[in-house]
Coordinates of C-alpha atoms and ligand atoms in Angstrom, one line a residue:
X1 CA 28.5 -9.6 0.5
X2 CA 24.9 -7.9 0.6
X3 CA 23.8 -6.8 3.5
X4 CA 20.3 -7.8 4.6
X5 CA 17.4 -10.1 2.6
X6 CA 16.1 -10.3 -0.6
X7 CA 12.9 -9.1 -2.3
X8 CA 10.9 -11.5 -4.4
X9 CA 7.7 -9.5 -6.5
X10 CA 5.5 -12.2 -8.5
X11 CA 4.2 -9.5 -11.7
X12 CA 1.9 -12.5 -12.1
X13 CA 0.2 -12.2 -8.9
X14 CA -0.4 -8.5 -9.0
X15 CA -1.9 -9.4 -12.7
X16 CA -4.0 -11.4 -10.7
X17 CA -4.9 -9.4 -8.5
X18 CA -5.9 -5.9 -10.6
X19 CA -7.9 -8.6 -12.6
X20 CA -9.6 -9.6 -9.5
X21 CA -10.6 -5.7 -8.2
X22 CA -11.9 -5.0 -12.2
X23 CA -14.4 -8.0 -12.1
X24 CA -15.7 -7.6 -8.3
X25 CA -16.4 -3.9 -9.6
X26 CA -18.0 -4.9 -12.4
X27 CA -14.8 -3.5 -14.6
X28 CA -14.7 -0.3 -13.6
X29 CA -11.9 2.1 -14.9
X30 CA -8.9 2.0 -11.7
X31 CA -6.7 4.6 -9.9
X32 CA -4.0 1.4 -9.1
X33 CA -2.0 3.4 -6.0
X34 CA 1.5 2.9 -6.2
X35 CA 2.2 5.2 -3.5
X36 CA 5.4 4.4 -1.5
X37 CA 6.9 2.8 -4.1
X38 CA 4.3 0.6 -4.6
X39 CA 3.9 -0.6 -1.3
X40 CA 7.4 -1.7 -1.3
X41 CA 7.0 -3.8 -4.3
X42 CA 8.4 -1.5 -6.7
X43 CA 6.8 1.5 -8.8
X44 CA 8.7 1.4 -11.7
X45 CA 7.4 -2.3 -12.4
X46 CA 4.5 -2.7 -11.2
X47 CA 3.5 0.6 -13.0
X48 CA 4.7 -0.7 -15.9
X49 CA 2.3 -3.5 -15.4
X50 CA -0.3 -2.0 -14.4
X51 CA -0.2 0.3 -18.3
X52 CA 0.2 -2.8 -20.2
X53 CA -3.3 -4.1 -18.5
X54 CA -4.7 -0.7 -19.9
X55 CA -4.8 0.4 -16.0
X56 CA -7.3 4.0 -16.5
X57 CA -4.5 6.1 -14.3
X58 CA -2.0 5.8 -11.2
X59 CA -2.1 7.1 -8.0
X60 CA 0.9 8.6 -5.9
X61 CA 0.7 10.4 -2.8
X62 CA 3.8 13.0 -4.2
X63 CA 5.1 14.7 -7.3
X64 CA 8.4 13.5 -6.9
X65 CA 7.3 9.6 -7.4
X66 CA 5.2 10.8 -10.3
X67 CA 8.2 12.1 -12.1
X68 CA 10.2 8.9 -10.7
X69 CA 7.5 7.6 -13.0
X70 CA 7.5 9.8 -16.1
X71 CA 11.5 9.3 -16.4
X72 CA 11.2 5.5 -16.8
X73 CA 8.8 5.9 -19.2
X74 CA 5.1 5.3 -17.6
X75 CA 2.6 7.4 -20.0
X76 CA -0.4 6.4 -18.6
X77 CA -2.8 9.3 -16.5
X78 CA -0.6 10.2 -13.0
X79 CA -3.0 11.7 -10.2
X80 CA -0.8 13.1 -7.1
X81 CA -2.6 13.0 -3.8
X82 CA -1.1 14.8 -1.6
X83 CA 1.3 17.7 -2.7
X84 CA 0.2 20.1 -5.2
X85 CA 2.4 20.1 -8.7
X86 CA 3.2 23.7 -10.0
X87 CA 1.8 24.3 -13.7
X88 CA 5.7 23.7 -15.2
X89 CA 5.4 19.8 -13.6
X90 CA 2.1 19.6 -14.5
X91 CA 2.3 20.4 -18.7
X92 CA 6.2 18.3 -18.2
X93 CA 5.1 15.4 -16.5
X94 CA 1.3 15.5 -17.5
X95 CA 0.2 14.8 -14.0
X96 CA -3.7 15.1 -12.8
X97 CA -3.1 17.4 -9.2
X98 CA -5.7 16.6 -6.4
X99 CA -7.3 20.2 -5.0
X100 CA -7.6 20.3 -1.1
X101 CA -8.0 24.3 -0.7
X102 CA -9.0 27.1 -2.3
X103 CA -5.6 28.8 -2.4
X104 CA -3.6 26.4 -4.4
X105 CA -6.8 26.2 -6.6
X106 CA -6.7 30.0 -7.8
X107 CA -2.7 29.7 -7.6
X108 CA -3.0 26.9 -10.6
X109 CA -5.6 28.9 -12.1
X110 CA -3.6 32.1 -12.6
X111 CA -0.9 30.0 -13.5
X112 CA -2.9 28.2 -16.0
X113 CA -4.4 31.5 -17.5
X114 CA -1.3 32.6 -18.2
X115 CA 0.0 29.7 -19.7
X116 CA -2.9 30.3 -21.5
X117 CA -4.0 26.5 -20.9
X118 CA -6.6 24.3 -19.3
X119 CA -5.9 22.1 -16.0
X120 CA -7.9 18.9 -15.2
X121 CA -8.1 18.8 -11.6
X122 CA -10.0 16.5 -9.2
X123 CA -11.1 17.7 -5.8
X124 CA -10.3 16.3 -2.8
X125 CA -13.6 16.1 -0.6
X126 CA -13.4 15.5 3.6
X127 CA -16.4 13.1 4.5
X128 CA -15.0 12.3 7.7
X129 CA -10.7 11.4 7.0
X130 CA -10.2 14.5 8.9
X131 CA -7.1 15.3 7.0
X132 CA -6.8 17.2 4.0
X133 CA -9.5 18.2 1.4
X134 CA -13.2 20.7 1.6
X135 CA -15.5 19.2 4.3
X136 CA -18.3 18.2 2.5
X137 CA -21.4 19.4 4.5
X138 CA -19.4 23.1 5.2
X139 CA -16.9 23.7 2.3
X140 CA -19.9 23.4 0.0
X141 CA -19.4 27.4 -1.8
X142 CA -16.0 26.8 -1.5
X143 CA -16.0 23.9 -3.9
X144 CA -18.1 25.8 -6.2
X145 CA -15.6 28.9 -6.3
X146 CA -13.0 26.2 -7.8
X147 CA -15.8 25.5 -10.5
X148 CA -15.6 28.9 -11.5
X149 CA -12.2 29.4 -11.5
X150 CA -10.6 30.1 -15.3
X151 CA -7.9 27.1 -16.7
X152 CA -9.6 25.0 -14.2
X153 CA -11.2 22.2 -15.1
X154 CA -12.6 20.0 -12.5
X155 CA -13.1 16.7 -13.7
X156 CA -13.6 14.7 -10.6
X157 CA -14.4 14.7 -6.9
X158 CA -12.3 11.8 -4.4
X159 CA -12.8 11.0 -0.9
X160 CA -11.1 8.5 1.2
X161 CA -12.4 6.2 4.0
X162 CA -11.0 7.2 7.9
X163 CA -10.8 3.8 8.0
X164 CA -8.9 1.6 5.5
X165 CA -10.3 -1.6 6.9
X166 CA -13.8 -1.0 6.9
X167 CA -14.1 -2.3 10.3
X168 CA -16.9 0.1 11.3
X169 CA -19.0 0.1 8.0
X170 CA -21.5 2.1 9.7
X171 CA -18.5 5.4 9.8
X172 CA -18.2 4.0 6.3
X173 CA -21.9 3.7 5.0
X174 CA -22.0 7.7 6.7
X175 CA -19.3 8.9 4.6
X176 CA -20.6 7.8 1.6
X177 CA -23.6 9.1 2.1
X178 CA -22.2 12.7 3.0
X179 CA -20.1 12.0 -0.8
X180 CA -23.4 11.0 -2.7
X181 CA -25.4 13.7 -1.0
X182 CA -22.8 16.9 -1.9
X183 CA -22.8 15.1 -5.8
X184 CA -27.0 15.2 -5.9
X185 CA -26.4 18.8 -4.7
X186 CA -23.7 20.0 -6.9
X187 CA -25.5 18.6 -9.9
X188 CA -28.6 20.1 -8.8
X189 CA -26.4 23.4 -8.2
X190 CA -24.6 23.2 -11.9
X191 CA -27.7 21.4 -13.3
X192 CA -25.9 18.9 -15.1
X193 CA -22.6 21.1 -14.8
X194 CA -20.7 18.1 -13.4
X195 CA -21.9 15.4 -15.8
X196 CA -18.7 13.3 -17.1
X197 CA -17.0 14.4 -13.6
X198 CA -16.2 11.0 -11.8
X199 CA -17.0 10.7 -8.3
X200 CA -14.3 8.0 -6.6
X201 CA -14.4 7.0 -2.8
X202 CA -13.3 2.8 -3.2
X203 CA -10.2 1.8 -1.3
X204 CA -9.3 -2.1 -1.6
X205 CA -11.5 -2.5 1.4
X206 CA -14.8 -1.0 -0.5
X207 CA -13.7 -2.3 -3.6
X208 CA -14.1 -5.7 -1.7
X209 CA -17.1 -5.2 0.9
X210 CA -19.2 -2.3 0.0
X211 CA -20.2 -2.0 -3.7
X212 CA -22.2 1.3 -3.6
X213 CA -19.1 3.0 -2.1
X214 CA -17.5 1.6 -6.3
X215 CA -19.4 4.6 -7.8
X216 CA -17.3 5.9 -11.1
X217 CA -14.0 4.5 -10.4
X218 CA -12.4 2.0 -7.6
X219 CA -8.9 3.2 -6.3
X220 CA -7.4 0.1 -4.8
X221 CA -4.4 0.1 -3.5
X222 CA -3.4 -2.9 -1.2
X223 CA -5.3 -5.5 -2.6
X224 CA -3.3 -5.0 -5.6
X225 CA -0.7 -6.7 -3.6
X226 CA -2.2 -9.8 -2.4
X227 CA -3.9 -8.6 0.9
X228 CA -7.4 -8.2 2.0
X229 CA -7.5 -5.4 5.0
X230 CA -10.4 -7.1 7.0
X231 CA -9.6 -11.2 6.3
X232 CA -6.3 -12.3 7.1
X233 CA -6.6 -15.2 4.1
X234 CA -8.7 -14.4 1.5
X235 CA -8.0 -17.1 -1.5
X236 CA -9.1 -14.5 -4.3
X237 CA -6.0 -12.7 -3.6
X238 CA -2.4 -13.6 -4.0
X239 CA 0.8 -12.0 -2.3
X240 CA 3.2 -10.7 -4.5
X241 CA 5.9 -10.3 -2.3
X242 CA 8.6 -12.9 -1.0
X243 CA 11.3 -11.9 1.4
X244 CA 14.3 -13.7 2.0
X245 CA 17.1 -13.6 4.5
X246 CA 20.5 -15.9 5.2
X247 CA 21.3 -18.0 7.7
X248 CA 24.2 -16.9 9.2
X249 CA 25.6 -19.7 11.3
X250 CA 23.6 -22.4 13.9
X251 CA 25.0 -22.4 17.4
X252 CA 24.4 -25.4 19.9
X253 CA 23.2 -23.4 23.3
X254 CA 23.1 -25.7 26.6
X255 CA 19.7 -25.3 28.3
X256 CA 19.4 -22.1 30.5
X257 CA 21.6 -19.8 28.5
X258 CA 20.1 -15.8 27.0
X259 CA 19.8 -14.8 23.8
X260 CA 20.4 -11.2 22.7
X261 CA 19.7 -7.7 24.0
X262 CA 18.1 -7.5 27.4
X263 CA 18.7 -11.2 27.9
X264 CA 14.5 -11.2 26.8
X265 CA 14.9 -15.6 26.0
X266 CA 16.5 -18.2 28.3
X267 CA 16.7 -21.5 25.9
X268 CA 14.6 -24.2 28.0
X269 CA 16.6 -26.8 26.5
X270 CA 19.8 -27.6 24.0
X271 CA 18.9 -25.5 21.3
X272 CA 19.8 -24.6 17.9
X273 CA 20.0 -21.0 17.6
X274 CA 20.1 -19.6 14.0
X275 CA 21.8 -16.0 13.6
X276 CA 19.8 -14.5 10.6
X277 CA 20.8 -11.8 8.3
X278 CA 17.8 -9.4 9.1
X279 CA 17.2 -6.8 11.4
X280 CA 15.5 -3.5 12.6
X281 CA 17.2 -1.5 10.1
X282 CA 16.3 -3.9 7.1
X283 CA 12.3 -3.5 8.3
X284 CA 12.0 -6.6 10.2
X285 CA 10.1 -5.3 13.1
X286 CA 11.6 -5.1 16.9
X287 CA 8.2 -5.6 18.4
X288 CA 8.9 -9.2 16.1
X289 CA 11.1 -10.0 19.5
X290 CA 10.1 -13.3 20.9
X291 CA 6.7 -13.5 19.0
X292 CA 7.5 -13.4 15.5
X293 CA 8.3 -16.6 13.0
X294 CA 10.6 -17.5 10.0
X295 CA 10.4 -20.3 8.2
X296 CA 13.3 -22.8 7.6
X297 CA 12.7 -25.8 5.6
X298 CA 9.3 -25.5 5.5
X299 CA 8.6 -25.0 8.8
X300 CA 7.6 -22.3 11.4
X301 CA 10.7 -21.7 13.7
X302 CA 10.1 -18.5 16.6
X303 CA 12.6 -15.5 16.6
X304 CA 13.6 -15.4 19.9
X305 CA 15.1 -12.6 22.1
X306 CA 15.1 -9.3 20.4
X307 CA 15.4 -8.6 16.7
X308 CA 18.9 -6.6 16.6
X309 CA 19.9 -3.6 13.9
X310 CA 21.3 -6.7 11.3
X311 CA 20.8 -9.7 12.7
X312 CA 18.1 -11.9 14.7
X313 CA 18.0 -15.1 16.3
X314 CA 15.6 -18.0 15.6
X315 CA 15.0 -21.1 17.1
X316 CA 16.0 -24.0 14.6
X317 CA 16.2 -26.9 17.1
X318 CA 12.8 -28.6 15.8
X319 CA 13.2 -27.6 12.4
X320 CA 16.9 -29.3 12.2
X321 CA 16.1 -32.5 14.3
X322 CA 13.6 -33.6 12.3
X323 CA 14.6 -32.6 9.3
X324 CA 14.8 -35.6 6.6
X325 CA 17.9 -38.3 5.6
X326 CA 19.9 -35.9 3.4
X327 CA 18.3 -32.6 4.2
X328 CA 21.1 -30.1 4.1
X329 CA 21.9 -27.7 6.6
X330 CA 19.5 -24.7 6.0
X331 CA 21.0 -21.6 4.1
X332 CA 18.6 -19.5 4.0
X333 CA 14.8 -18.1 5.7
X334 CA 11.6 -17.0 4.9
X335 CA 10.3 -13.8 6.6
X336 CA 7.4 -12.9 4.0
X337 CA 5.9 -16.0 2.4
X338 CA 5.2 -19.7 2.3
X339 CA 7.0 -22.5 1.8
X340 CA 6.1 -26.1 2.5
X341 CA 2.6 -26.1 4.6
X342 CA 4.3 -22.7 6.6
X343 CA 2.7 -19.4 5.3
X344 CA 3.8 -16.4 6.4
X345 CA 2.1 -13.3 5.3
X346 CA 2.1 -9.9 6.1
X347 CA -1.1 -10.3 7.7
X348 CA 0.1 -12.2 10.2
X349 CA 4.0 -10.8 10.8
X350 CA 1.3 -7.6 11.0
X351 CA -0.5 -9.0 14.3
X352 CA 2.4 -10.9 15.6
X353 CA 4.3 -6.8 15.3
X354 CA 1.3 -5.3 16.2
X355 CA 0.9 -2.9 12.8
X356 CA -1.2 -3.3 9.5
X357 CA -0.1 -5.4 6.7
X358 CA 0.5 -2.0 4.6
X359 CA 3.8 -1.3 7.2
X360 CA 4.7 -4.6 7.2
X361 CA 5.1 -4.1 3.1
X362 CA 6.6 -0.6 3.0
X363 CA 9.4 -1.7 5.8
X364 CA 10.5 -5.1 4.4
X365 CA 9.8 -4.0 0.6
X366 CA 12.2 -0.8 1.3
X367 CA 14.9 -1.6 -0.7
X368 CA 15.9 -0.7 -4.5
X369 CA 17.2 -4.5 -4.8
X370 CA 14.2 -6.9 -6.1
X371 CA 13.7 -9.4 -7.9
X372 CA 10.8 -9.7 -10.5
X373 CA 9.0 -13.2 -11.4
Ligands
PLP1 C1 -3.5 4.8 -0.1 C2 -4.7 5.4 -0.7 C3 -5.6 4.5 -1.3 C4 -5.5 3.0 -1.3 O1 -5.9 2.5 -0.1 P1 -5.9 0.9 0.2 O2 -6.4 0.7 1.5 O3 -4.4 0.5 0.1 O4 -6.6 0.2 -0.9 C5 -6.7 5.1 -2.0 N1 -6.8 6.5 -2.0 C6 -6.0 7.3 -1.4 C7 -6.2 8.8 -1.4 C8 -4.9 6.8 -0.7 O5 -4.0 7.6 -0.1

């Protein structure tokens, strides 16, 4: 038998979704991130979504998920974030490499002189991330040197917010403003040099709350999949991913007998323990221990004790005494989703595990077995 849950992706929701982040930025061309495997929801797919909605291009933060793309046939623009394609990857794969330093710059150039060809390149600009890319108020000549550099072509400038949910807009607001100013100076450098070049800064969360930040092109990645980073429900947005586990077998506990690891729960009362077919190594969180749900039959029933490697423990004793005249014995539980008037989405296993929805994806989605709807 399988080991662990099951992954449930609604393609209609994510269709819903990229739909929603083209009209709130008044249908600007998108760089849909599919990073991580899409968030856990699957690359392959949702790429292949994403290119029949005419999607402009697709972000990925390495070469190798780019190619992952290539060979199942995605043709549409492939930007890489994060590592640097050599010139062979970039002519076989067509794939748009991000430039965070000089050195890789004149690297692709010599290559690209040689190969007697011409590289689109966007450069990656530091506002305030701290990680990679030319910091934009002391990098300034730096970034021109890549303008000069032969089989170059620079044909846009990214940034990316230190914070992905916006929650101190004014770091935000400063960022953008150290973005706009280095594009007023470049073009007054170049004059008019860097016309067509497109200047792109938008995560979901500026796609969503700060407009000015939409400049060229939005680059949204988890709102794609159903979540807003600053409200836990927003209604505009649907969640496209399900997650299923088994129910393993229902034991009757006497009151004042532990549960798991650590002996962490003492039941209170008779209760109906459910042994689930999830654990740590599936994605379902440990910090879940003792504060996280499921849902059984439509209602909210608490893991308790700890989450093990493959299994957990949840309380079914409410959900199974009240359940209905001819209610069968549950089979199965919700750990991503809703059923019934329980919801439970990644938001909030997020706060109960105390991460961001985007881990709560990329652990539980982690699996090459999903289902598509
Ligand atoms: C992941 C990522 C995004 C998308 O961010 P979200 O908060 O998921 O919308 C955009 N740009 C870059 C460079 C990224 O790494």
């Amino acid at each position: 038998m399988k080991r662990g849950p099951s992954v449930e992706i609604s393609i209609d929701s994510i269709r819903h979704n990229y739909d929603y982040a083209r009209g709130l930025s008044n249908n600007r061309p998108v760089i849909a991130v599919v990073k991580a495997d899409a968030y856990g929801h699957g690359a392959v797919k949702v790429a292949t979504l994403l290119e029949e909605l005419g999607v402009f291009c697709l972000g990925v933060a390495f070469v190798s998920e780019a190619i992952q793309l290539r060979e199942a046939g995605i043709t549409a623009p492939i930007m890489v974030f994060f590592d640097t394609p050599d010139i062979a990857e970039i002519t076989r794969y067509a794939l748009i490499p991000v430039i965070s330093e000089v050195g890789s710059a004149r690297t692709l150039s010599e290559m690209a002189l040689r190969y007697n060809m011409q590289v689109s390149v966007h450069v990656k600009v530091d506002t305030g991330m701290g990680r990679l890319g030319f910091v934009s108020d002391i990098d300034e000549e730096k970034i021109k040197a890549i303008a000069t550099l032969a089989g170059i072509k620079v044909t846009g400038f990214m940034s990316h917010f230190s914070e992905a949910d916006l929650v101190d807009m004014n770091f935000a607001n400063v960022q953008l403003e150290r973005f706009v100013v280095l594009k007023a100076r470049l073009i007054n450098h170049y004059g008019g040099h860097y016309g067509g070049v497109l200047w792109h800064i938008a995560n979901s969360a500026a796609t969503m709350y700060l407009a000015p930040a939409h400049l060229d092109v939005i680059r949204p990645g988890l709102m794609l999949y159903g979540y807003d980073p600053i409200r836990e429900d927003n209604p505009n947005l649907r969640p496209a991913m399900t997650v299923k586990c088994r129910v393993l077998d229902i034991r009757r506990l006497p009151a004042g007998r532990s549960v798991g690891y650590g002996r962490t729960f003492v039941t209170q009362r008779e209760t109906l323990v459910g042994v689930i077919g999830v654990g740590y190594a599936d994605g379902f969180f440990r910090a879940l221990s003792n504060t996280g749900h499921v849902i059984v039959n439509g209602r909210l029933a608490p893991i308790i004790g700890r989450v093990c490697m493959d299994v957990s423990m949840a309380d079914l004793t409410d959900v199974i005494n009240s359940a209905v005249d001819g209610e069968s014995t549950p089979q199965e539980c919700i750990l991503l989703g809703s059923q019934g008037n329980a919801a439970l989405w990644a938001n909030k296993l997020a706060r109960a595990a105390g991460t961001i929805p985007y881990e709560i994806l990329t652990s539980l989605g982690r699996t090459p077995d999903r289902t598509f709807t």
